[in-house]
Coordinates of C-alpha atoms and ligand atoms in Angstrom, one line a residue:
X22 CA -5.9 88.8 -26.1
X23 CA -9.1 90.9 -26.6
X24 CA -12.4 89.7 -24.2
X25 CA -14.2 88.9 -26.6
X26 CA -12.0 85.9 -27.6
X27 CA -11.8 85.0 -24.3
X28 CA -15.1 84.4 -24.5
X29 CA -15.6 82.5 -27.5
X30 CA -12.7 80.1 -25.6
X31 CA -15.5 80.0 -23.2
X32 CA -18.5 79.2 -25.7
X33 CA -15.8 76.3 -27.2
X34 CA -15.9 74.5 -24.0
X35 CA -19.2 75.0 -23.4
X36 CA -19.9 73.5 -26.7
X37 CA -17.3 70.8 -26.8
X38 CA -18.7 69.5 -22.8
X39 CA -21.0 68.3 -24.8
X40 CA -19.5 67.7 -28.4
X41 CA -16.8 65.5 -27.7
X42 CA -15.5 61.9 -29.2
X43 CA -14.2 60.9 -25.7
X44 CA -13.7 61.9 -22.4
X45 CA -12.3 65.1 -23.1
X46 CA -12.3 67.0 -26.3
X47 CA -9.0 66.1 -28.1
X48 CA -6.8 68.4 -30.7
X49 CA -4.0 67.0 -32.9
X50 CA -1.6 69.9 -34.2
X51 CA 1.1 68.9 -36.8
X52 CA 3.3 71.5 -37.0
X53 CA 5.3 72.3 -40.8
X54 CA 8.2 74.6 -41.4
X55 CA 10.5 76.6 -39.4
X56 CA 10.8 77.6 -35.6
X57 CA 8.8 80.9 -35.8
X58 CA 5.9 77.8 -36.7
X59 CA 6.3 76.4 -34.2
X60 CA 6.3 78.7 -31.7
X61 CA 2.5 79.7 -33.4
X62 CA 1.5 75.9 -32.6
X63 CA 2.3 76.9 -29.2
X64 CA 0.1 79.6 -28.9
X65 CA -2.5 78.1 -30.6
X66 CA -2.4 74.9 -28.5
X67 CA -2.5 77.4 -25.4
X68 CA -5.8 78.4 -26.4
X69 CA -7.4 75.1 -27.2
X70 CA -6.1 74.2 -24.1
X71 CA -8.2 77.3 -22.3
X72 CA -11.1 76.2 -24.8
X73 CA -11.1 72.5 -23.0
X74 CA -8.9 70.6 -25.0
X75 CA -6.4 68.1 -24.1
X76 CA -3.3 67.2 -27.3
X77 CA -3.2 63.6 -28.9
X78 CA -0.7 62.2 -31.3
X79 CA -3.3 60.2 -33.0
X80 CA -5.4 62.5 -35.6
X81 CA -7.7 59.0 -35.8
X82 CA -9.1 60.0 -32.2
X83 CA -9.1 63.5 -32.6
X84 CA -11.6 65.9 -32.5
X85 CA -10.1 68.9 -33.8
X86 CA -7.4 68.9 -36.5
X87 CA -4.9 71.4 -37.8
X88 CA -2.3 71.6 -39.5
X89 CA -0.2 74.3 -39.2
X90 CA 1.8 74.9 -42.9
X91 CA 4.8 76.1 -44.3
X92 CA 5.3 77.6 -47.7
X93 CA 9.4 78.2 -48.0
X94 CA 10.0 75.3 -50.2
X95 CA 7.6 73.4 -53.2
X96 CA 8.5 70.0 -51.5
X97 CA 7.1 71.9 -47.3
X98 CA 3.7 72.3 -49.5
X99 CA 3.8 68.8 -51.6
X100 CA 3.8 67.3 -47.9
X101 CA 1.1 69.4 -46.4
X102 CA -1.6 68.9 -49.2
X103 CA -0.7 64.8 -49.2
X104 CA -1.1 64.6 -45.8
X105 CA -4.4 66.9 -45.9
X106 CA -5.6 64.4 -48.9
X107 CA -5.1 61.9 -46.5
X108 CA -7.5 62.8 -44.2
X109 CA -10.7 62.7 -46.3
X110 CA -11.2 59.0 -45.7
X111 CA -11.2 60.0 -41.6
X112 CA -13.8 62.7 -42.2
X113 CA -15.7 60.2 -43.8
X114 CA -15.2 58.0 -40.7
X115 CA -16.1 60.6 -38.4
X116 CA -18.3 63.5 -40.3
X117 CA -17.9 65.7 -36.6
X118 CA -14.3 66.1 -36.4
X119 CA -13.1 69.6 -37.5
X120 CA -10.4 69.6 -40.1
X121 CA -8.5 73.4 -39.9
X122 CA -5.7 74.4 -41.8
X123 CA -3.4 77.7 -41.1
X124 CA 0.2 78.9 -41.5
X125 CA 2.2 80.2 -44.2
X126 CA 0.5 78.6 -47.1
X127 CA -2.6 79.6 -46.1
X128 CA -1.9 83.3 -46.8
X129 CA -1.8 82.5 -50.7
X130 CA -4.3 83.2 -52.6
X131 CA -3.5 80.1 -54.8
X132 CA -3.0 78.1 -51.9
X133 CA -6.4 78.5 -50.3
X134 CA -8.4 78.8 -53.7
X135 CA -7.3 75.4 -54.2
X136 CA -7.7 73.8 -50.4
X137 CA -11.5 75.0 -51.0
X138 CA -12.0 74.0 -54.7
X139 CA -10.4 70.6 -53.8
X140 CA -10.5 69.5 -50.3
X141 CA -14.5 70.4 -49.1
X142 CA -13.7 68.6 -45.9
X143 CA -11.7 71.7 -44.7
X144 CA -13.6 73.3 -42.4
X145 CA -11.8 76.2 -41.3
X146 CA -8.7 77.8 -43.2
X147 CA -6.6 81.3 -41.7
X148 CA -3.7 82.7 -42.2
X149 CA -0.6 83.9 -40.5
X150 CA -2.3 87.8 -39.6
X151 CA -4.9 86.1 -37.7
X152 CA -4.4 83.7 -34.8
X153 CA -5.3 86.1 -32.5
X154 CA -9.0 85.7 -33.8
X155 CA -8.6 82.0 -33.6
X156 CA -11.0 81.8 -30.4
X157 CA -13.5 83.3 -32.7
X158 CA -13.0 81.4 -36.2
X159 CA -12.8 78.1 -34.2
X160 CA -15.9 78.8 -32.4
X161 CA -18.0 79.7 -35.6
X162 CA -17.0 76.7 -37.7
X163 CA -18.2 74.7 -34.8
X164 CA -21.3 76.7 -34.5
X165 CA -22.7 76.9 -37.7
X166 CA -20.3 73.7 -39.6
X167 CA -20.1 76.2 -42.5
X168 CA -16.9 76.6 -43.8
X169 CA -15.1 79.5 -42.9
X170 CA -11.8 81.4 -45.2
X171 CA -9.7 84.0 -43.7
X172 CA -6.5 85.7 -44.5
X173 CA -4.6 88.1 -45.9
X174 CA -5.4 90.4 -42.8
X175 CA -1.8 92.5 -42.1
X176 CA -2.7 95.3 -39.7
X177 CA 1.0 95.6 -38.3
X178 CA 0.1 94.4 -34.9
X179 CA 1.7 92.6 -32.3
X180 CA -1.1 91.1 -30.1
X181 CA 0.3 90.1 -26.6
X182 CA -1.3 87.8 -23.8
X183 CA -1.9 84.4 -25.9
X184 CA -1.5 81.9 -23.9
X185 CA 1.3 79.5 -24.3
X186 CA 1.2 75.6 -24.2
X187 CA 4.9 74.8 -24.8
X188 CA 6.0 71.8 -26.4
X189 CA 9.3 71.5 -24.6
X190 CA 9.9 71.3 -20.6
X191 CA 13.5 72.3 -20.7
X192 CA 13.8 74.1 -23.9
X193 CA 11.8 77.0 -25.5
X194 CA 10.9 79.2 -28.2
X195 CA 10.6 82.5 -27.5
X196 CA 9.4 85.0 -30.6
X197 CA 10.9 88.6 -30.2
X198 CA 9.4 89.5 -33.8
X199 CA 7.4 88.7 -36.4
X200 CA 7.4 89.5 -40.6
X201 CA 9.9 90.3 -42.6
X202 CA 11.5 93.2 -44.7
X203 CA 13.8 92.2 -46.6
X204 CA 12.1 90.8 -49.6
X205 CA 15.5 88.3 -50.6
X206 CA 14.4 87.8 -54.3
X207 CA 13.8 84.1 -53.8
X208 CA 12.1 83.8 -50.4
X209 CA 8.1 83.8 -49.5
X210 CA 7.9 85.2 -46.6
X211 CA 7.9 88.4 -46.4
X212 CA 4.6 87.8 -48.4
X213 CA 3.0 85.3 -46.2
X214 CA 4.2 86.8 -42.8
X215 CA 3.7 90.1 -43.3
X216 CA 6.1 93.5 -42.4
X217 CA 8.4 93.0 -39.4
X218 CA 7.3 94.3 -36.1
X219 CA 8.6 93.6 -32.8
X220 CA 7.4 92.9 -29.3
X221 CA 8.4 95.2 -26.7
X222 CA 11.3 94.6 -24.9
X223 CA 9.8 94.4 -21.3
X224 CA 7.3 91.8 -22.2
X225 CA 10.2 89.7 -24.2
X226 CA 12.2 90.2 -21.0
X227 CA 9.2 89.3 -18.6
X228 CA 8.2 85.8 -20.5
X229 CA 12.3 85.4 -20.6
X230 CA 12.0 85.7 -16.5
X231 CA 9.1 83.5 -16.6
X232 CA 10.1 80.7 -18.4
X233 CA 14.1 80.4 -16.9
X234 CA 11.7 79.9 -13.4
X235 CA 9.9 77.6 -14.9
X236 CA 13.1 75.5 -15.2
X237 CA 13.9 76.6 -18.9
X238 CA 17.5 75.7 -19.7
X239 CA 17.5 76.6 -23.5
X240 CA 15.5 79.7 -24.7
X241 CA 16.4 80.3 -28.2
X242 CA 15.0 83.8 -29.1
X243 CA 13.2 84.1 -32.9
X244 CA 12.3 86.1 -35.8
X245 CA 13.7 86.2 -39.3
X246 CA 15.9 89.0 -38.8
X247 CA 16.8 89.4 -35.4
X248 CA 19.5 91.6 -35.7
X249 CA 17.0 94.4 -37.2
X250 CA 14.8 93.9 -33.6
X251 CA 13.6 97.4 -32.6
X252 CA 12.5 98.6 -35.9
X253 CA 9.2 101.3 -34.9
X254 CA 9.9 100.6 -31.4
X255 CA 10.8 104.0 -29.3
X256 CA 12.9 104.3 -28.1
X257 CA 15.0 101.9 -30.2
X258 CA 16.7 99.0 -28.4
X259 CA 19.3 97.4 -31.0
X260 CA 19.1 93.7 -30.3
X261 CA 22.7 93.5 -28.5
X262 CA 20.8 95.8 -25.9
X263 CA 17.8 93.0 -25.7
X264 CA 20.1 90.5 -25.3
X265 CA 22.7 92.2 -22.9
X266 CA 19.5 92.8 -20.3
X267 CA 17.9 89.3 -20.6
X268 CA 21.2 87.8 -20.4
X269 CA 20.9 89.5 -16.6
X270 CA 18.2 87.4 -15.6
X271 CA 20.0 84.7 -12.9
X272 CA 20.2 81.5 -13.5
X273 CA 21.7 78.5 -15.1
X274 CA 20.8 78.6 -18.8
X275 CA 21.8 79.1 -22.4
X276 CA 20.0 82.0 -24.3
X277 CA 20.4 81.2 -28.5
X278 CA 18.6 83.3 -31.0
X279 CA 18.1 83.0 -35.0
X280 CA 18.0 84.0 -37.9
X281 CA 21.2 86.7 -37.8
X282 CA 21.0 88.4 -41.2
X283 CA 24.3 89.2 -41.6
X284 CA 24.1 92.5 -43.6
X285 CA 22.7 94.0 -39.9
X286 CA 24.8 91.6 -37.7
X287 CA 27.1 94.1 -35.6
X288 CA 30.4 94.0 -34.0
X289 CA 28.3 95.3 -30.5
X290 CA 26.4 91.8 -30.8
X291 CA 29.2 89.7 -30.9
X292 CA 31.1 91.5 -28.4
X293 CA 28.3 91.1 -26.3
X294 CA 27.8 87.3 -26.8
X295 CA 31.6 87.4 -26.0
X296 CA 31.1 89.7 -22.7
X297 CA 27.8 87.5 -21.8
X298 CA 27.3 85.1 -19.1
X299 CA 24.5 82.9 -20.9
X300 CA 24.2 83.6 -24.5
X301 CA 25.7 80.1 -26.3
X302 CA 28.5 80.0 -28.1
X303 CA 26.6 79.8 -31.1
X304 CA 25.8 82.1 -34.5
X305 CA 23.4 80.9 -36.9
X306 CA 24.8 83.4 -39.9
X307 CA 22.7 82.5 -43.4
X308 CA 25.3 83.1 -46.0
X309 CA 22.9 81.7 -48.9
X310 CA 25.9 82.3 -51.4
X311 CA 29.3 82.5 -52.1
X312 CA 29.5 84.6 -55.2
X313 CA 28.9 88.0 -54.8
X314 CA 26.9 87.9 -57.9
X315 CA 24.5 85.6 -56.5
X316 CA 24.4 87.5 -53.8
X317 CA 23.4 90.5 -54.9
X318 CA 20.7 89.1 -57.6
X319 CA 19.7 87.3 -54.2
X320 CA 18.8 90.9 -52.8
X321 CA 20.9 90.0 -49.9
X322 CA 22.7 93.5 -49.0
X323 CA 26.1 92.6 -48.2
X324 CA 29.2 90.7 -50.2
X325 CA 31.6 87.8 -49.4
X326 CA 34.0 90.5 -47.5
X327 CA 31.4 91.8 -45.0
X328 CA 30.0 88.5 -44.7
X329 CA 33.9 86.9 -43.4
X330 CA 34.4 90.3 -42.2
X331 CA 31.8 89.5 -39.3
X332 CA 33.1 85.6 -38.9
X333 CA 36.6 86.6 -38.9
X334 CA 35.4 89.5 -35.7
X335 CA 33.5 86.5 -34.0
X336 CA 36.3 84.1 -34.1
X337 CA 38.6 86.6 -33.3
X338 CA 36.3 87.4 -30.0
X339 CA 34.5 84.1 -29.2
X340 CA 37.4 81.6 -29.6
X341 CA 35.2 78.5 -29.7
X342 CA 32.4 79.8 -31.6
X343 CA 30.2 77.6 -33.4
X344 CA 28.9 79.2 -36.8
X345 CA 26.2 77.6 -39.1
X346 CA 24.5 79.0 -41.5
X347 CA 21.6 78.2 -44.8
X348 CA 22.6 77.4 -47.9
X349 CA 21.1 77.8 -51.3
X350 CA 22.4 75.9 -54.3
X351 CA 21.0 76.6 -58.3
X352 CA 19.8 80.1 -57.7
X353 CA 18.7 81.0 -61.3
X354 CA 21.9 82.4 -63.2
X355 CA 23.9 81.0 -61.2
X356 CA 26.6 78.7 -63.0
X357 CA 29.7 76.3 -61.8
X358 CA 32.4 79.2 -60.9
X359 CA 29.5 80.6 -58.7
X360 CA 29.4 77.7 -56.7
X361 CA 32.9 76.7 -56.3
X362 CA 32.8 80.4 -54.8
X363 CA 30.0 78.9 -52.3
X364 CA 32.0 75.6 -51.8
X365 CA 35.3 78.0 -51.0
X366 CA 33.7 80.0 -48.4
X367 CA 32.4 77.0 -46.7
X368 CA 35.6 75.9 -46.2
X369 CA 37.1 79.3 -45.3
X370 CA 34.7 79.8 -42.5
X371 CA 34.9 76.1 -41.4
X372 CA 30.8 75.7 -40.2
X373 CA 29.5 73.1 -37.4
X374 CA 26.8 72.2 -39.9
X375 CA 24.8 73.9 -42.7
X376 CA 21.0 73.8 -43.5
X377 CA 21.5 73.0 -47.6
X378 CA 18.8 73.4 -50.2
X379 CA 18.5 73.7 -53.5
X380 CA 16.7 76.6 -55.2
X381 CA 12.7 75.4 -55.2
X382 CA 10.7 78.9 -57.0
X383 CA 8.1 80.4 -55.2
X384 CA 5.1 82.1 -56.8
X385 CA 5.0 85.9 -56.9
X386 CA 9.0 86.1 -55.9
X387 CA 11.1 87.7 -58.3
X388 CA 13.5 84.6 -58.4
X389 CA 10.8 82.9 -59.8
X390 CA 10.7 84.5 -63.0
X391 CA 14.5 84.6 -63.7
X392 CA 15.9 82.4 -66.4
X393 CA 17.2 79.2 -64.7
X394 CA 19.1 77.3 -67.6
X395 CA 20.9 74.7 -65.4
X396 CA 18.9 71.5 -65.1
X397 CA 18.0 69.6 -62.0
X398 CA 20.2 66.8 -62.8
X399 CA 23.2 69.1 -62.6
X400 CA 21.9 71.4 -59.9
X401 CA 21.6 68.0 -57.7
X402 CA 25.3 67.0 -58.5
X403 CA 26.4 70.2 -57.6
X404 CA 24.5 69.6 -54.0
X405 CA 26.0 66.1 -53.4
X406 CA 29.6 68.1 -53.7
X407 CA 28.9 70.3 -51.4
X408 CA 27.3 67.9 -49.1
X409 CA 30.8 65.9 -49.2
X410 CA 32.7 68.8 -48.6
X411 CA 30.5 70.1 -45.4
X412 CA 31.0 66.6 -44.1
X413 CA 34.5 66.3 -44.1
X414 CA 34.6 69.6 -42.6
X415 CA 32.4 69.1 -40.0
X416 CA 34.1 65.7 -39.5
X417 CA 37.4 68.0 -39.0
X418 CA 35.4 70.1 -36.5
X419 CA 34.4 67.6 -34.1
X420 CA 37.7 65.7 -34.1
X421 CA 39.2 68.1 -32.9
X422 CA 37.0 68.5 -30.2
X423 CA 37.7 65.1 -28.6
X424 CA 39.7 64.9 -25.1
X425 CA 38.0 68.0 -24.0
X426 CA 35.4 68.4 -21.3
X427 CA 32.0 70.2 -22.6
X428 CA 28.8 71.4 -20.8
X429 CA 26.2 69.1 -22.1
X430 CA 22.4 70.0 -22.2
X431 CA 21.0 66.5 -21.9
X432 CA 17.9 66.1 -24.1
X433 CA 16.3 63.0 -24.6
X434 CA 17.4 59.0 -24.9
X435 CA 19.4 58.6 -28.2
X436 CA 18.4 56.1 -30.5
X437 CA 21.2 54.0 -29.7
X438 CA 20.3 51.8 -27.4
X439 CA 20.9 52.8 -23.4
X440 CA 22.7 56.0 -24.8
X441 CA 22.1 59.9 -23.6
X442 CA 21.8 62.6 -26.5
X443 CA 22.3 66.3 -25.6
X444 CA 23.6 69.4 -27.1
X445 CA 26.8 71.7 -26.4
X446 CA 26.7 75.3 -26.2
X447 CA 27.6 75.6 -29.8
X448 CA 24.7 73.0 -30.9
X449 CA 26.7 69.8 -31.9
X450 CA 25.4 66.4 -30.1
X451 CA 26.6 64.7 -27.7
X452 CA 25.7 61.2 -27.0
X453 CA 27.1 59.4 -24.0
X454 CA 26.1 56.5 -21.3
X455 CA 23.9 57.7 -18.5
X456 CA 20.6 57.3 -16.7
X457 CA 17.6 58.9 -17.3
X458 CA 17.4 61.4 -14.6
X459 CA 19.8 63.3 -15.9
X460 CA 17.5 64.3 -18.8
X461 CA 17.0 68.0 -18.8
X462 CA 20.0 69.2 -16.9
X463 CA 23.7 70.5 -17.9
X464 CA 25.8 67.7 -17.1
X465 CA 30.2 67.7 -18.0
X466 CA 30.9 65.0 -20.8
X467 CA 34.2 64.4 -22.0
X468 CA 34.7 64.3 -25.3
X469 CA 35.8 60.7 -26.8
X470 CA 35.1 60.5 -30.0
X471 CA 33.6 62.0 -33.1
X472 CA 31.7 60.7 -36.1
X473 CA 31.3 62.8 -38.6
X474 CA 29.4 65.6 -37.1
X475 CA 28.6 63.7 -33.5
X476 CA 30.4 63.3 -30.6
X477 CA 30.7 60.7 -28.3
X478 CA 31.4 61.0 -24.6
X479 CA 31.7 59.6 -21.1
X480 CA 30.1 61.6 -18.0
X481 CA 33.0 63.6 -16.3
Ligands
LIG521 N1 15.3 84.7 -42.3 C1 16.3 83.8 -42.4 C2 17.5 84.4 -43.2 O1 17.3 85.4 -43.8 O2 18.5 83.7 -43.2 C3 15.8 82.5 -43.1 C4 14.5 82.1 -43.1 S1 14.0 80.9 -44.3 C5 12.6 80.4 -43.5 C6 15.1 79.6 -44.1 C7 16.0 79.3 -45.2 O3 15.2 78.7 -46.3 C8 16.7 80.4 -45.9 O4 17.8 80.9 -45.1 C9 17.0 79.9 -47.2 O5 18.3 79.3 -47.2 C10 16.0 78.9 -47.5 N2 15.0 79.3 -48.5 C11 14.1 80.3 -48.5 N3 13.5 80.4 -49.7 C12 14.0 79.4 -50.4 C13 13.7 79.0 -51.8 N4 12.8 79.6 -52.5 N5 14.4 77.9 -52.3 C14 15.3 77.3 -51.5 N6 15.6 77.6 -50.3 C15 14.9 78.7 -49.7
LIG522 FE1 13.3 85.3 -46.3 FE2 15.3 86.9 -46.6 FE3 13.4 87.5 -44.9 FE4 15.1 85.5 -44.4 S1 15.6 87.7 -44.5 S2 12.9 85.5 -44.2 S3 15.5 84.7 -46.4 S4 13.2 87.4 -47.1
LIG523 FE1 7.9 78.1 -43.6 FE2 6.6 80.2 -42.8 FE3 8.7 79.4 -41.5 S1 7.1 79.7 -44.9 S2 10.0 78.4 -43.0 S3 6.9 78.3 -41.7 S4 8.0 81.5 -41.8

């Protein structure tokens, strides 16, 4: 981060000594969307926090608000400008508070014509290419209460050194990349996140260092395309390279990564997740569709074969792999055959659990002008069948897991009363009797019993 936003972190705390609701200046962040979101939130909360701020669940008693958006589906955005709607009557309440919006939908032009036609309590709107000048934006809308619009600002950068302020203590995001190239005929964000670039691979490696001291157990690596990490980089580390050295690093932890496209996904990365001591036994592989022709209107670069080509390697190599994968259902053109072809690769490749949605068109993709003949009503029945064949299949899955003995990442108290709920190396819940302490550890569970896709278990 450049001096000069230091600075204006500087001017912010400054100004909010003084500015403040309560005893300390106090920031609510609502986070929308997917992981790589998330992992902005963090960075964004780092800085408020070098600016002064403390965090509150309670936008009522905030001082600052933000919401940071997501544009991927109609239904992310319906959310984001109700919940922004909602907060008029608070502004009115409390005329100081900042209201700031950023994220995916911000870098619209639709999006943020209509935020300021319609929503003049906004204060301060940016997009994805700028949270670097965050320090500064922030600072001026304070300053001068003027509203302030910025996006659409894709110099190809990476900027290092922005603070962090992670939301988990035992379990992290860590972005190796950001943008996307590969422009899959229905999907937004290659528009709203800009080209792909990636960090370097000794600064990924260093905050990877970092956070397993810090008593990080689960570091789950990001970007959209991970297996393409190294693009412009020189030399070129493929990402089984990246993965091989972090997976180095001593220490008792799981390393996970997403998204895998799987038209670069290599045999070299999954005999290295085979050959690894900490990568999870986990591969998140987005097939989107079963039907070649889908796939190939999808802009998606590989076919059925390749796709069970690389499943067929993994299970081959990594006997108790875990795969899951996203699911689209009602891409325009496509008809019934297409998705029994979806519904007959789901239960070729046998998945943990799948991330289903149903076709939503996005401005300004190329999927969005395609005809589209088959209505709602039938797209919808077509989900519910695939939702009942996933569940029997995942159902399947875990049964078969019960009477073993797994490694257990204990997360939080489940919502059953008294009852533990952590992960397994391949992602599937566990949820077992147990005390407290043992919440952000590995702890042995043997496997009792499985509903549907959760497991049940008793301390071993
Ligand atoms: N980069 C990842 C990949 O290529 O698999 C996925 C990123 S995207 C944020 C997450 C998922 O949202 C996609 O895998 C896709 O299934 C879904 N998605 C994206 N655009 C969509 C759209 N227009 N309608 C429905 N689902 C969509
Ligand atoms: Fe979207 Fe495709 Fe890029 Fe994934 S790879 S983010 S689905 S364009
Ligand atoms: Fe949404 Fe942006 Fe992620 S559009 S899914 S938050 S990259």
């Amino acid at each position: 981060m450049s001096d000069s936003q230091i600075e204006y972190l500087n001017l912010t705390a400054e100004l909010m000594s003084i500015r403040k609701r309560g005893d300390v200046p106090l920031a609510y962040v609502r986070t929308y969307g997917c992981q790589q979101n998330v992992a902005d939130s963090e960075r964004i909360k780092g800085m408020l926090r070098k600016a002064g701020y403390s965090f509150t669940e309670n936008a009522e008693e905030a001082d600052f608000i933000l919401f940071n958006t997501c544009a991927v589906r109609e239904h992310a955005e319906d959310r984001v400008f109700g919940n922004v709607g909602a907060l008029k009557k608070l502004k009115h309440r409390h005329p100081q508070i900042l209201i700031a919006l950023c994220g995916c939908m911000m870098e619209q032009e639709h999006v943020a014509k209509r935020i300021h036609d319609s929503f003049p309590f906004v204060g301060l709107v940016f997009g994805t290419h700028c949270m670097h000048e965050f320090p500064e934006l922030l600072y001026k809308s304070l300053v001068d209460g003027s509203r302030v619009f910025v996006r659409d600002n894709d110099d190809k950068k990476v900027y290092e050194g922005i603070p962090t302020c992670r939301d988990g203590k035992f379990k992290g995001w860590l972005p190796i990349m950001y943008g996307c190239d590969n422009f899959c005929t229905y999907c937004i964000v290659p528009y709203v996140r800009g080209r792909e670039r990636s960090r370097q691979p000794e600064i990924i490696i260093a905050e990877a260092k970092e956070m397993i001291e810090q008593g990080y157990k689960d570091i789950t690596l990001l970007g959209q395309n991970v297996n393409s990490y190294g693009k412009g980089l020189d030399p070129r580390p493929t990402f089984a390279q990246l993965i091989g050295e972090i997976d180095k690093i001593p220490g008792d932890y799981w390393l996970r990564f997403m998204t895998s496209h799987p038209k670069d996904c290599t045999h070299e990365l999954i005999d290295t997740i085979a050959e690894s001591e900490h990568i999870s036994l986990h591969l998140h592989l987005p097939f989107q569709s079963g039907s070649d022709r889908v796939l190939k209107a999808m802009n998606r670069h590989y076919d059925r074969a390749k796709y069970l080509d690389i499943v067929n390697y993994a299970k081959a190599r990594i006997p108790d792999v875990s795969l899951t994968s996203d699911v689209i259902v009602g891409f325009p053109g496509e008809t019934y055959e297409d998705f029994q072809q979806t519904l007959s690769l789901i239960r070729e490749v046998g998945f943990t659990s799948l991330f289903t949605f149903i076709f939503s068109p996005r401005n300004g993709t190329p999927a969005a002008k395609m005809d589209d003949p088959v209505s709602d009503e039938e797209k919808g029945k077509w989900f519910r069948e695939l939702l009942a064949v996933q569940e029997e299949i995942a159902a399947e899955r875990c049964a078969s897991m019960v009477g073993r003995v797994e490694k257990v990442l204990v997360e939080e108290k489940a919502k059953k009363e008294g009852r533990l709920c952590g992960r397994t190396s391949g992602n599937i819940i566990v949820e077992f009797d147990g005390d407290d302490s043992l919440i952000g550890d590995f702890h042995n569970v043997r496997i009792t019993q499985a509903r549907n896709w959760i497991l049940t278990g008793e301390l071993a």
